[in-house]
Coordinates of C-alpha atoms and ligand atoms in Angstrom, one line a residue:
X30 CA -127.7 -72.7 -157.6
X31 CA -128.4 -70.4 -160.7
X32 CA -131.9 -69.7 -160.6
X33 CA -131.8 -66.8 -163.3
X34 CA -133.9 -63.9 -162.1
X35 CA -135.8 -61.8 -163.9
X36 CA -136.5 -57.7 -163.1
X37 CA -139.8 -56.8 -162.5
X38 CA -142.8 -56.5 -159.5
X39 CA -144.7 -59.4 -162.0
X40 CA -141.4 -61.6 -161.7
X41 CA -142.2 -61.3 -157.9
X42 CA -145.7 -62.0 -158.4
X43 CA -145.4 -65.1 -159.9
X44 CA -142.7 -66.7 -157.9
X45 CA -144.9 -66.1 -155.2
X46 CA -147.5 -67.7 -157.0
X47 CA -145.8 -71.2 -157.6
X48 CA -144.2 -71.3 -153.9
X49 CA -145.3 -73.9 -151.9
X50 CA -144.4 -72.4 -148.7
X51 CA -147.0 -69.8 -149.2
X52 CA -150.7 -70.6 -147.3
X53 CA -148.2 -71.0 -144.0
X54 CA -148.2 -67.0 -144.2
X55 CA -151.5 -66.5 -143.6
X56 CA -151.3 -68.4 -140.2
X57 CA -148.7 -65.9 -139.1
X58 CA -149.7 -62.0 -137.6
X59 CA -148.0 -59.7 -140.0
X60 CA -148.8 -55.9 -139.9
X61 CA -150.3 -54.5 -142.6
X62 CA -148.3 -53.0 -144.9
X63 CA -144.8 -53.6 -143.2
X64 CA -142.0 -55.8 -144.0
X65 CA -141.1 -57.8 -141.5
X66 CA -137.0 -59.1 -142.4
X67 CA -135.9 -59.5 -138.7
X68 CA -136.8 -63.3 -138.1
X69 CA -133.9 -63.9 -137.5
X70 CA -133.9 -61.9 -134.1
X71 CA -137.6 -62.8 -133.2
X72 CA -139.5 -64.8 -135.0
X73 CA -143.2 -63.4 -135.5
X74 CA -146.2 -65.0 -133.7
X75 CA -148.1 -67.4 -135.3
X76 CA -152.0 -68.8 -134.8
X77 CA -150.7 -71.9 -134.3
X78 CA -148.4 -70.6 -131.7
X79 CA -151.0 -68.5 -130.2
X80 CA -153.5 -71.8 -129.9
X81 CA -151.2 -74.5 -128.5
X82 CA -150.5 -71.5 -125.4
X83 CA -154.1 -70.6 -124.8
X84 CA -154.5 -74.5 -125.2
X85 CA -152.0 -75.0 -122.0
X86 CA -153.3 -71.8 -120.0
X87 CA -156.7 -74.0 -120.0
X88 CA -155.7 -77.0 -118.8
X89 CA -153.7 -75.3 -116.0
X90 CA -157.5 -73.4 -115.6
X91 CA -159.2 -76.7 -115.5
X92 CA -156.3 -79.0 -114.0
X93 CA -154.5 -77.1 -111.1
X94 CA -151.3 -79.6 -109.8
X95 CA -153.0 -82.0 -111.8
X96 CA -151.6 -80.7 -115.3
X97 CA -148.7 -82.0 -114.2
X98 CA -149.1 -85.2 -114.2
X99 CA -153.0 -86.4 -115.6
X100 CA -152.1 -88.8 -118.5
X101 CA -153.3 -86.6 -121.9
X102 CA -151.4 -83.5 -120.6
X103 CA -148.4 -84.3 -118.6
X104 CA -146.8 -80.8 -118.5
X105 CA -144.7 -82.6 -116.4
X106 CA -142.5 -84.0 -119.5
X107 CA -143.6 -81.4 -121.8
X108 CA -139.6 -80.8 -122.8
X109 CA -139.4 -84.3 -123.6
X110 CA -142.4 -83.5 -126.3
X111 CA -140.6 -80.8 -127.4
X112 CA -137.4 -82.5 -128.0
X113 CA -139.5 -85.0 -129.7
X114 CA -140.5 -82.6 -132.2
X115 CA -137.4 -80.6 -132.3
X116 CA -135.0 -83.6 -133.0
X117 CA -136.0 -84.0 -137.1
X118 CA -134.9 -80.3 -137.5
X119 CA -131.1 -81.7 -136.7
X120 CA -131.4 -85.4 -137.9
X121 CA -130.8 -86.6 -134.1
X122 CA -132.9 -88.9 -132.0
X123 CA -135.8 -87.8 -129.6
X124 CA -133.7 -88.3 -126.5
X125 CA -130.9 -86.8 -127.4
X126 CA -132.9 -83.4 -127.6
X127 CA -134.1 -81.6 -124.3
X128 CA -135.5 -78.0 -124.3
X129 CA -134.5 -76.0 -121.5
X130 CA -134.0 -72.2 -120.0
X131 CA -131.7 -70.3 -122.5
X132 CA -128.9 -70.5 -125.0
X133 CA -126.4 -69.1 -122.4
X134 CA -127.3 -71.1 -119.7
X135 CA -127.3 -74.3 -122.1
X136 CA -123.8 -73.5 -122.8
X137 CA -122.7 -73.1 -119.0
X138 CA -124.4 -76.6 -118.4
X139 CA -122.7 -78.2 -121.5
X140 CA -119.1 -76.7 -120.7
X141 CA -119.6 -77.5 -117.2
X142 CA -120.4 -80.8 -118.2
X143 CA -117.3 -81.4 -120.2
X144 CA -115.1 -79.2 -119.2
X145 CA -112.3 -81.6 -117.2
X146 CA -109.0 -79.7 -117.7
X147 CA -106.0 -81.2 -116.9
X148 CA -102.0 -79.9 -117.0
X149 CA -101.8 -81.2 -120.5
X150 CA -105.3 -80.1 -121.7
X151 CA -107.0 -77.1 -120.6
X152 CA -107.9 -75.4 -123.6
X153 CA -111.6 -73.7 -125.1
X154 CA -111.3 -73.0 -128.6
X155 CA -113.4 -70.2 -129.8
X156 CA -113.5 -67.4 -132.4
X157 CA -113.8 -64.1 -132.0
X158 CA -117.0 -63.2 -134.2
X159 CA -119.3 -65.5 -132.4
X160 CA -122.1 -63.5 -130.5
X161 CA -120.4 -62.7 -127.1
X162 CA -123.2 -64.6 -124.4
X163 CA -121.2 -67.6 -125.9
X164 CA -117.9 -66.5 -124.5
X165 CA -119.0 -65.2 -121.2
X166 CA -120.1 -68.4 -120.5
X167 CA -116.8 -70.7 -121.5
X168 CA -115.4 -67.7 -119.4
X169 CA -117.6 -67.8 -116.2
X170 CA -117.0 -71.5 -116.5
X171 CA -113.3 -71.2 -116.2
X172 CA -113.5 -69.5 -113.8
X173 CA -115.3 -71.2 -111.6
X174 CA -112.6 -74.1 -111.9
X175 CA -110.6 -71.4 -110.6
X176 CA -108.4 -71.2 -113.6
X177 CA -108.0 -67.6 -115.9
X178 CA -109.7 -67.7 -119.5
X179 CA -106.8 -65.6 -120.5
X180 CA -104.7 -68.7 -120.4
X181 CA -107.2 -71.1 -120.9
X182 CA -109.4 -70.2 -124.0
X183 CA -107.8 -70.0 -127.4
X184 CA -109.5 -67.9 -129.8
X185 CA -109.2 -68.1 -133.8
X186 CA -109.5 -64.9 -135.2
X187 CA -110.6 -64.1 -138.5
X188 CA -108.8 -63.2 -141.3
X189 CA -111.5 -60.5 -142.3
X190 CA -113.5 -59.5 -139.6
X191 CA -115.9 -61.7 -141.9
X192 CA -115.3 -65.2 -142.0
X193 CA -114.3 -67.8 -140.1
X194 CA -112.1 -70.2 -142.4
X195 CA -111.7 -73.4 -141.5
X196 CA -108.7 -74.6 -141.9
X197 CA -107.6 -71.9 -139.5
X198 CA -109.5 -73.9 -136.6
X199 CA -107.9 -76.7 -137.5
X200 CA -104.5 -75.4 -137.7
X201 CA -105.6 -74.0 -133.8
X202 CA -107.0 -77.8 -132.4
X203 CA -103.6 -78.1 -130.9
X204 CA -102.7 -80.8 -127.9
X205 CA -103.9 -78.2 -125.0
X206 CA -107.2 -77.9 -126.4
X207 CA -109.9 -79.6 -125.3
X208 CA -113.6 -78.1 -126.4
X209 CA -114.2 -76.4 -129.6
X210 CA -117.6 -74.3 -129.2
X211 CA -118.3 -72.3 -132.7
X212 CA -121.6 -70.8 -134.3
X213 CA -122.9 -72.6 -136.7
X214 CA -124.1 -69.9 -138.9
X215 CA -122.1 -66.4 -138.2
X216 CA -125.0 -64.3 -136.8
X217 CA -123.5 -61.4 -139.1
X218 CA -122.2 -62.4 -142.2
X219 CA -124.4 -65.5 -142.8
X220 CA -121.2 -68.0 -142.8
X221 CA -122.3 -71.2 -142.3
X222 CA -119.4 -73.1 -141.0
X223 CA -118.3 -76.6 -142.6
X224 CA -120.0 -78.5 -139.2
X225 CA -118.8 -81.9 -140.8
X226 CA -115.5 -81.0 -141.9
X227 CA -114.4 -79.2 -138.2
X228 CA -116.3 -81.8 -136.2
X229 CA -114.7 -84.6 -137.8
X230 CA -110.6 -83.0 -137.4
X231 CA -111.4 -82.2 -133.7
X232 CA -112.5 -85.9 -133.2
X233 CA -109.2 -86.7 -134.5
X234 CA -107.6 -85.5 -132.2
X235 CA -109.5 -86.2 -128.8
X236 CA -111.5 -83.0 -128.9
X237 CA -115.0 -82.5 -127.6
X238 CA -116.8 -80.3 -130.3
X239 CA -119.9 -77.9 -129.4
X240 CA -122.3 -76.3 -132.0
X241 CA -124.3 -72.8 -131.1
X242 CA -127.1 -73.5 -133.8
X243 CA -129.1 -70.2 -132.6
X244 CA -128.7 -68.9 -136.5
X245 CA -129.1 -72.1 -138.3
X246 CA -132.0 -74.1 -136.6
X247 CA -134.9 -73.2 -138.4
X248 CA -133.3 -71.7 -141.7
X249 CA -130.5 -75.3 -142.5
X250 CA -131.3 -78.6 -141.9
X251 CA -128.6 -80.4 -140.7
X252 CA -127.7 -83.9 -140.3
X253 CA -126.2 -84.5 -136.7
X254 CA -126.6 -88.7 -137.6
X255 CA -123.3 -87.7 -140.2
X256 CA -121.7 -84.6 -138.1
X257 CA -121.5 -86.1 -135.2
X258 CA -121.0 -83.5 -132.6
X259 CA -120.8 -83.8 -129.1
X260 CA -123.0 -81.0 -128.0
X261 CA -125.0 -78.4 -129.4
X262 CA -127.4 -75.5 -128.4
X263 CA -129.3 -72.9 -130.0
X264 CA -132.8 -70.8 -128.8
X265 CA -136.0 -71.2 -130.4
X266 CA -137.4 -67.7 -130.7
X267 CA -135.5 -66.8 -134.0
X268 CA -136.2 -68.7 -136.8
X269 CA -138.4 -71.3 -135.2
X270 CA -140.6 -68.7 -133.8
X271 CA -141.0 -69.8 -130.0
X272 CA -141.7 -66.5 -129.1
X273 CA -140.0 -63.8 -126.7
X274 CA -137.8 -65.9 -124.4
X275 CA -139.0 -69.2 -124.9
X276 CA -137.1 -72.1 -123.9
X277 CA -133.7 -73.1 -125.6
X278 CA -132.8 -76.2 -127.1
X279 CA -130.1 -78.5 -125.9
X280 CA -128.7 -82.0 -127.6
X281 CA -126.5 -84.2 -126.3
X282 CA -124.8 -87.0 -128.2
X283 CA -126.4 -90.1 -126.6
X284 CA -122.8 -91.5 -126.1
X285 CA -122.6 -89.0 -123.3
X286 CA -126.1 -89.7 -121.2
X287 CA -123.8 -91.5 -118.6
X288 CA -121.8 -88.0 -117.8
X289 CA -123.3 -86.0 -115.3
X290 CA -124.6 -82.8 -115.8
X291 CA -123.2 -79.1 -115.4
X292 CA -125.7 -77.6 -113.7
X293 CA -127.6 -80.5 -112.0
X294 CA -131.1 -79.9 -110.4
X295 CA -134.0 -82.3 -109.5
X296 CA -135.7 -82.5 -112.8
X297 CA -132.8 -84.1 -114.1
X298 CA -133.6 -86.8 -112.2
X299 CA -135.2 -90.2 -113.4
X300 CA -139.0 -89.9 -113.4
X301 CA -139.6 -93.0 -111.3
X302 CA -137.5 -92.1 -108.2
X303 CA -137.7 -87.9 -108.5
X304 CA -140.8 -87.9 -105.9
X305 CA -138.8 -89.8 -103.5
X306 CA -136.8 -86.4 -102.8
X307 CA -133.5 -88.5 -102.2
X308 CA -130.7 -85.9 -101.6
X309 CA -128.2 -88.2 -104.0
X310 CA -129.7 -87.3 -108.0
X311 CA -130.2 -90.4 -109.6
X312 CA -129.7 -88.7 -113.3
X313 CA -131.7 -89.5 -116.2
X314 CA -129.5 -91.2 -118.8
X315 CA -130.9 -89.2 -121.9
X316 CA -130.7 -85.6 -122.9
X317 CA -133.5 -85.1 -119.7
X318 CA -130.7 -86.0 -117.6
X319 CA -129.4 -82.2 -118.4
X320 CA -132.5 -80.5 -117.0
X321 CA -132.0 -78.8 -113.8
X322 CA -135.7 -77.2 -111.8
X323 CA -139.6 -76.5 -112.9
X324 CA -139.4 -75.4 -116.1
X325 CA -141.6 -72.6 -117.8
X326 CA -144.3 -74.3 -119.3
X327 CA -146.1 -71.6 -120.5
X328 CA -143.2 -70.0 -122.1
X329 CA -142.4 -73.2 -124.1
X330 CA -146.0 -74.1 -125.2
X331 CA -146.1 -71.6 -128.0
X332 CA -142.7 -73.2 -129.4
X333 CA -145.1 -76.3 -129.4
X334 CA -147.6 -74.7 -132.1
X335 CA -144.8 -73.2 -134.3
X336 CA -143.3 -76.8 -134.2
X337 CA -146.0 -78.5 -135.5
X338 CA -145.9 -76.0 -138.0
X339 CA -142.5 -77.1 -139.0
X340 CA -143.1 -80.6 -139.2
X341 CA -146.1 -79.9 -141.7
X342 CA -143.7 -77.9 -144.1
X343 CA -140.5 -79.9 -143.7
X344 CA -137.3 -78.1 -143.0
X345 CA -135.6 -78.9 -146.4
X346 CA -138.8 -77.4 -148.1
X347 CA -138.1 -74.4 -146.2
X348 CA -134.3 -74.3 -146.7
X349 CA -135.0 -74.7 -150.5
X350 CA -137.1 -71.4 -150.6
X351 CA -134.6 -70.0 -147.9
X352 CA -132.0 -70.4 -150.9
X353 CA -134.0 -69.3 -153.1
X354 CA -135.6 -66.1 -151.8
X355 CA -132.4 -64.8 -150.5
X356 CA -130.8 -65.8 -153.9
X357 CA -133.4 -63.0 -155.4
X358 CA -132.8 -60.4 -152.6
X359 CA -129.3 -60.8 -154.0
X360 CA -130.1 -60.6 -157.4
X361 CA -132.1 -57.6 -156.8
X362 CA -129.2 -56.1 -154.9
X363 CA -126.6 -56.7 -157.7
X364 CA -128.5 -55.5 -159.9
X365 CA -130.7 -52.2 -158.5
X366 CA -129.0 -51.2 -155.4
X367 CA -124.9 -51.5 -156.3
X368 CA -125.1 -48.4 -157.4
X369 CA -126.1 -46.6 -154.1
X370 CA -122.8 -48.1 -152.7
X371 CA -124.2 -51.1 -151.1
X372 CA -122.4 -54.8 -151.0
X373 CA -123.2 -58.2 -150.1
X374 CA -121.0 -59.5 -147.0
X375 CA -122.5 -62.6 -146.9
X376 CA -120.9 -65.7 -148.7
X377 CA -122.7 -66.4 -152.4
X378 CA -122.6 -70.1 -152.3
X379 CA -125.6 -72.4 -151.2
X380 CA -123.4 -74.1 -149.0
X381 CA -121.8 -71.3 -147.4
X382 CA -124.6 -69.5 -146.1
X383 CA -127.5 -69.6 -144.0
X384 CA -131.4 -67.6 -143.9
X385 CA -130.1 -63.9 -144.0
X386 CA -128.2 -61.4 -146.3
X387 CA -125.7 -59.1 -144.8
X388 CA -126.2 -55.7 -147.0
X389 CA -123.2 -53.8 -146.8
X390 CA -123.4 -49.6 -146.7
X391 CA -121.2 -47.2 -145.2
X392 CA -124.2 -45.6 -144.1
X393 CA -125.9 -48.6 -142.6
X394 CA -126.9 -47.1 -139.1
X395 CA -128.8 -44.1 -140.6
X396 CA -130.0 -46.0 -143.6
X397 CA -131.4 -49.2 -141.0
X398 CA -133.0 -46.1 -139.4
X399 CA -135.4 -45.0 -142.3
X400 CA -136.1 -48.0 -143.4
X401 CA -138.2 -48.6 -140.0
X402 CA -139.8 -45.3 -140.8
X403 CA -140.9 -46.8 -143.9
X404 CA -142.5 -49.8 -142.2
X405 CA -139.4 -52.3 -143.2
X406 CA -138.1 -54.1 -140.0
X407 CA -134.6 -55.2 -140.2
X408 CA -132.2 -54.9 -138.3
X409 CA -128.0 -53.4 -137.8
X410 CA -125.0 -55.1 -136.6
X411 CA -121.9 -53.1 -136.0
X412 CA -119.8 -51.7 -138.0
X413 CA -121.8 -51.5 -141.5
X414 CA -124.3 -54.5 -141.8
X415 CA -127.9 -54.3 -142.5
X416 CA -129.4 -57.9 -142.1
X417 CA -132.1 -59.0 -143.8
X418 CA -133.8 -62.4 -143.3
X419 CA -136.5 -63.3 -145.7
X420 CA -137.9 -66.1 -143.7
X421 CA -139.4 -68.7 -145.5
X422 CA -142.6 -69.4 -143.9
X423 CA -144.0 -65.9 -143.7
X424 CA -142.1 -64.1 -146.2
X425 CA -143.5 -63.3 -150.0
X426 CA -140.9 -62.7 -153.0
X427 CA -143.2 -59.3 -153.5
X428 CA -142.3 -58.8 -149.7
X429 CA -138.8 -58.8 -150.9
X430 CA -139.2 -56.9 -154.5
X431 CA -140.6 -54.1 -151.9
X432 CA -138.4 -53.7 -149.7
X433 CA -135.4 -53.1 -152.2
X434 CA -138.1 -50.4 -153.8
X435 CA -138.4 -48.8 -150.6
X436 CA -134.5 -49.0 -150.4
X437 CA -134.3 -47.2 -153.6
X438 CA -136.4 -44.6 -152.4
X439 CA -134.6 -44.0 -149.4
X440 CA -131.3 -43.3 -151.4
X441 CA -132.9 -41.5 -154.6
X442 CA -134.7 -39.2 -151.7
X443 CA -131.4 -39.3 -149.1
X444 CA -134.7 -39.7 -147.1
X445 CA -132.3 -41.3 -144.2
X446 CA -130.1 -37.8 -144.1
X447 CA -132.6 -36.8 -141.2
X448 CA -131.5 -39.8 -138.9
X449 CA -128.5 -39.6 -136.9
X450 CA -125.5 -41.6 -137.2
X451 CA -125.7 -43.7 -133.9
X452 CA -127.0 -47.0 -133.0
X453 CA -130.0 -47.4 -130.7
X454 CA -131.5 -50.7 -129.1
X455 CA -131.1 -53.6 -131.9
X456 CA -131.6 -56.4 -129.9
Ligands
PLP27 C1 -129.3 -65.2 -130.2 C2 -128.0 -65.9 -129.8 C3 -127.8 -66.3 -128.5 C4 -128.9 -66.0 -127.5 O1 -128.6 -66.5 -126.2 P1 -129.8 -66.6 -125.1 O2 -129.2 -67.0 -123.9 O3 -130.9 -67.5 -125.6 O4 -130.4 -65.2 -125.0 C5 -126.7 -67.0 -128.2 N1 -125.8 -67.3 -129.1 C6 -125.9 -66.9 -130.4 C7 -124.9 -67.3 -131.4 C8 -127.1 -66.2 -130.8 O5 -127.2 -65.8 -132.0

């Protein structure tokens, strides 16, 4: 979309002004003064989070076991809640979600769940710019079927170190192959992937078709009713702002509650027989089914708050001043910063890309460095990519007018000369 930008602190000022999004900021903790642009690593805490937490620390004060299980509380399905309120953010139904342990962990239980190979078809497709927890999964996984992931995954690789194109993983969904598990959004450039368009050529030919949404959920909505996929997962502390750790979501495509689960435990078990601590599972035939032991409440009861949160804005409110916002750090970058010798690596199009801006420099390491010092929180990915997520929710347009300021001062001042050129923890 051409939203035709204007130069100017006042410019910032006033789009601020008319943006809907913006009483949720003042139920988030910002620092005075900084910038905060890395929500798409760790989302920042929020009041809401911080209530619904202390909310479940009481009733494990005032209940003991019996939070568990007394009928307003019922920790005891708290991920079914959860999923419940996690499912509109994909446009699937409330038992097709589960939240549960990690991203990685998701992915082990989904490959191991369909993950049959056979002489004919054996094959993981993958690429090779997806964040690497992904692969060592698909890997460990082979493994363990006693096969070697040098024969048995196939990876795409990108034409540009960038991108990955999509016909490409078509071209690669040949007879051996059997999963595809890609990122949804490429958690360096910003690609987001055609979902639709890949889903629909793997299910053409017989293959089951995995989504990591960890870079998307949050920042895109997307409509899983019309994609279609088979499996997905993605972790709730980036964008939806779960909180350090907090537990991962998990969706599978209710044509597949009969299949058993890859990693089965005891909470996977149907509610009305678990108690009766039969050693045969009896498995829940919903996305519950997936769950393996005691979960950690506490951990997922902030993702509760933030939830909530999301519901109240609507995900394609937020994805329209997503667009919008980064569409201005752009603008600002074409037209103030190009000269300094930074680029844009992320794709321009509103369908092409998700919540962030990859700014380009061949200095990025030192440059990522001073602008920490100058209370600016983004963050590096190797080789030359500063990213720079102007979340929707708790990001201002003045927040962005600043930080390209301070950006400009760090290059008029070669303020970032006294930082050396090597990278330290990013996580
Ligand atoms: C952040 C991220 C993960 C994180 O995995 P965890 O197991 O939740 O730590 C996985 N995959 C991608 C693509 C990510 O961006």
């Amino acid at each position: 979309m051409n939203y035709d930008f204007k130069e100017g602190r006042e410019v910032a000022l006033k789009l601020d002004k008319a943006d809907k999004m913006r009483p949720f900021r003042e139920r988030f903790y910002l620092n005075e003064g900084e910038i905060y642009m890395d929500g798409n690593s760790l989302g920042l805490c929020s009041k809401d989070a911080e209530k619904a937490l202390l909310r479940v620390l009481e009733e494990w004060k005032k209940y003991g076991i019996g939070c568990w299980s007394e009928p307003d509380i019922q920790l005891f399905s708290y991920h079914d809640y959860l999923g419940k309120l996690l499912a509109p953010l994909i446009g699937a139904d409330a038992n097709e979600v589960t939240v549960h342990a990690n991203t990685t962990i998701n992915i082990h239980t989904s490959i191991g769940t369909f993950y049959k190979p056979t002489e004919e078809r054996y094959k993981i497709l993958v690429d090779n710019l997806n964040f690497p927890t992904d692969r060592y999964a698909i890997d460990g996984q082979i493994k363990l079927k006693g096969l070697d992931p040098e024969e048995c995954v196939k990876v795409v690789k990108s034409r540009d170190g960038k991108m990955i194109y999509e016909e490409d993983v078509v071209e690669a969904m040949t007879d051996d192959v059997c999963i595809v598990l890609l990122p949804s959004v490429l958690y360096r450039s910003g690609q987001l992937v055609d979902m639709g368009y890949i889903t629909k050529e793997a299910h053409k030919r017989g293959i089951i078709v995995g989504w990591d949404l960890c870079h998307s959920i949050g920042a895109v909505s997307h409509d899983f009713k019309k994609i279609d996929p088979d499996f997905a997962v993605w972790c709730n502390y980036k964008y939806l702002n779960g909180g350090p750790g907090t537990n991962a979501g998990l969706f599978i495509n209710k044509k597949h509650f009969e299949k058993e689960s890859g990693l089965p435990g005891w909470h996977g078990n149907k509610n009305e027989t678990q108690f009766q601590l039969k050693h045969k599972l009896e498995k829940s035939n919903y996305a519950g089914g997936w769950q393996s032991g005691t979960q950690s409440v506490l951990s997922m009861s902030a993702l509760e708050g933030s939830l909530k949160m999301y519901a109240e804005a609507g995900v394609d409110n937020l994805r329209e001043k997503s667009l919008k916002i980064t569409a201005y750090l752009m603008y600002l970058i074409d037209t103030k910063l190009e000269k300094y010798g930074f680029g844009i690596g992320n794709p321009r199009e509103d369908n092409k890309r998700g919540g962030h801006v990859a700014l380009e420099h061949d200095d990025a390491i030192r440059i990522n460095e001073a602008l920490k010092s100058e209370k600016v929180i983004p963050d590096f990915r190797y080789p030359n990519v500063i990213r720079l997520a102007p979340v929707p929710l708790y990001v201002s347009y003045e927040d962005v007018y600043e930080l390209v300021e301070r950006i400009i001062d760090i290059m008029e001042n070669k303020k970032y000369e006294k930082f050396e050129n090597k990278i330290g923890v990013t996580a």
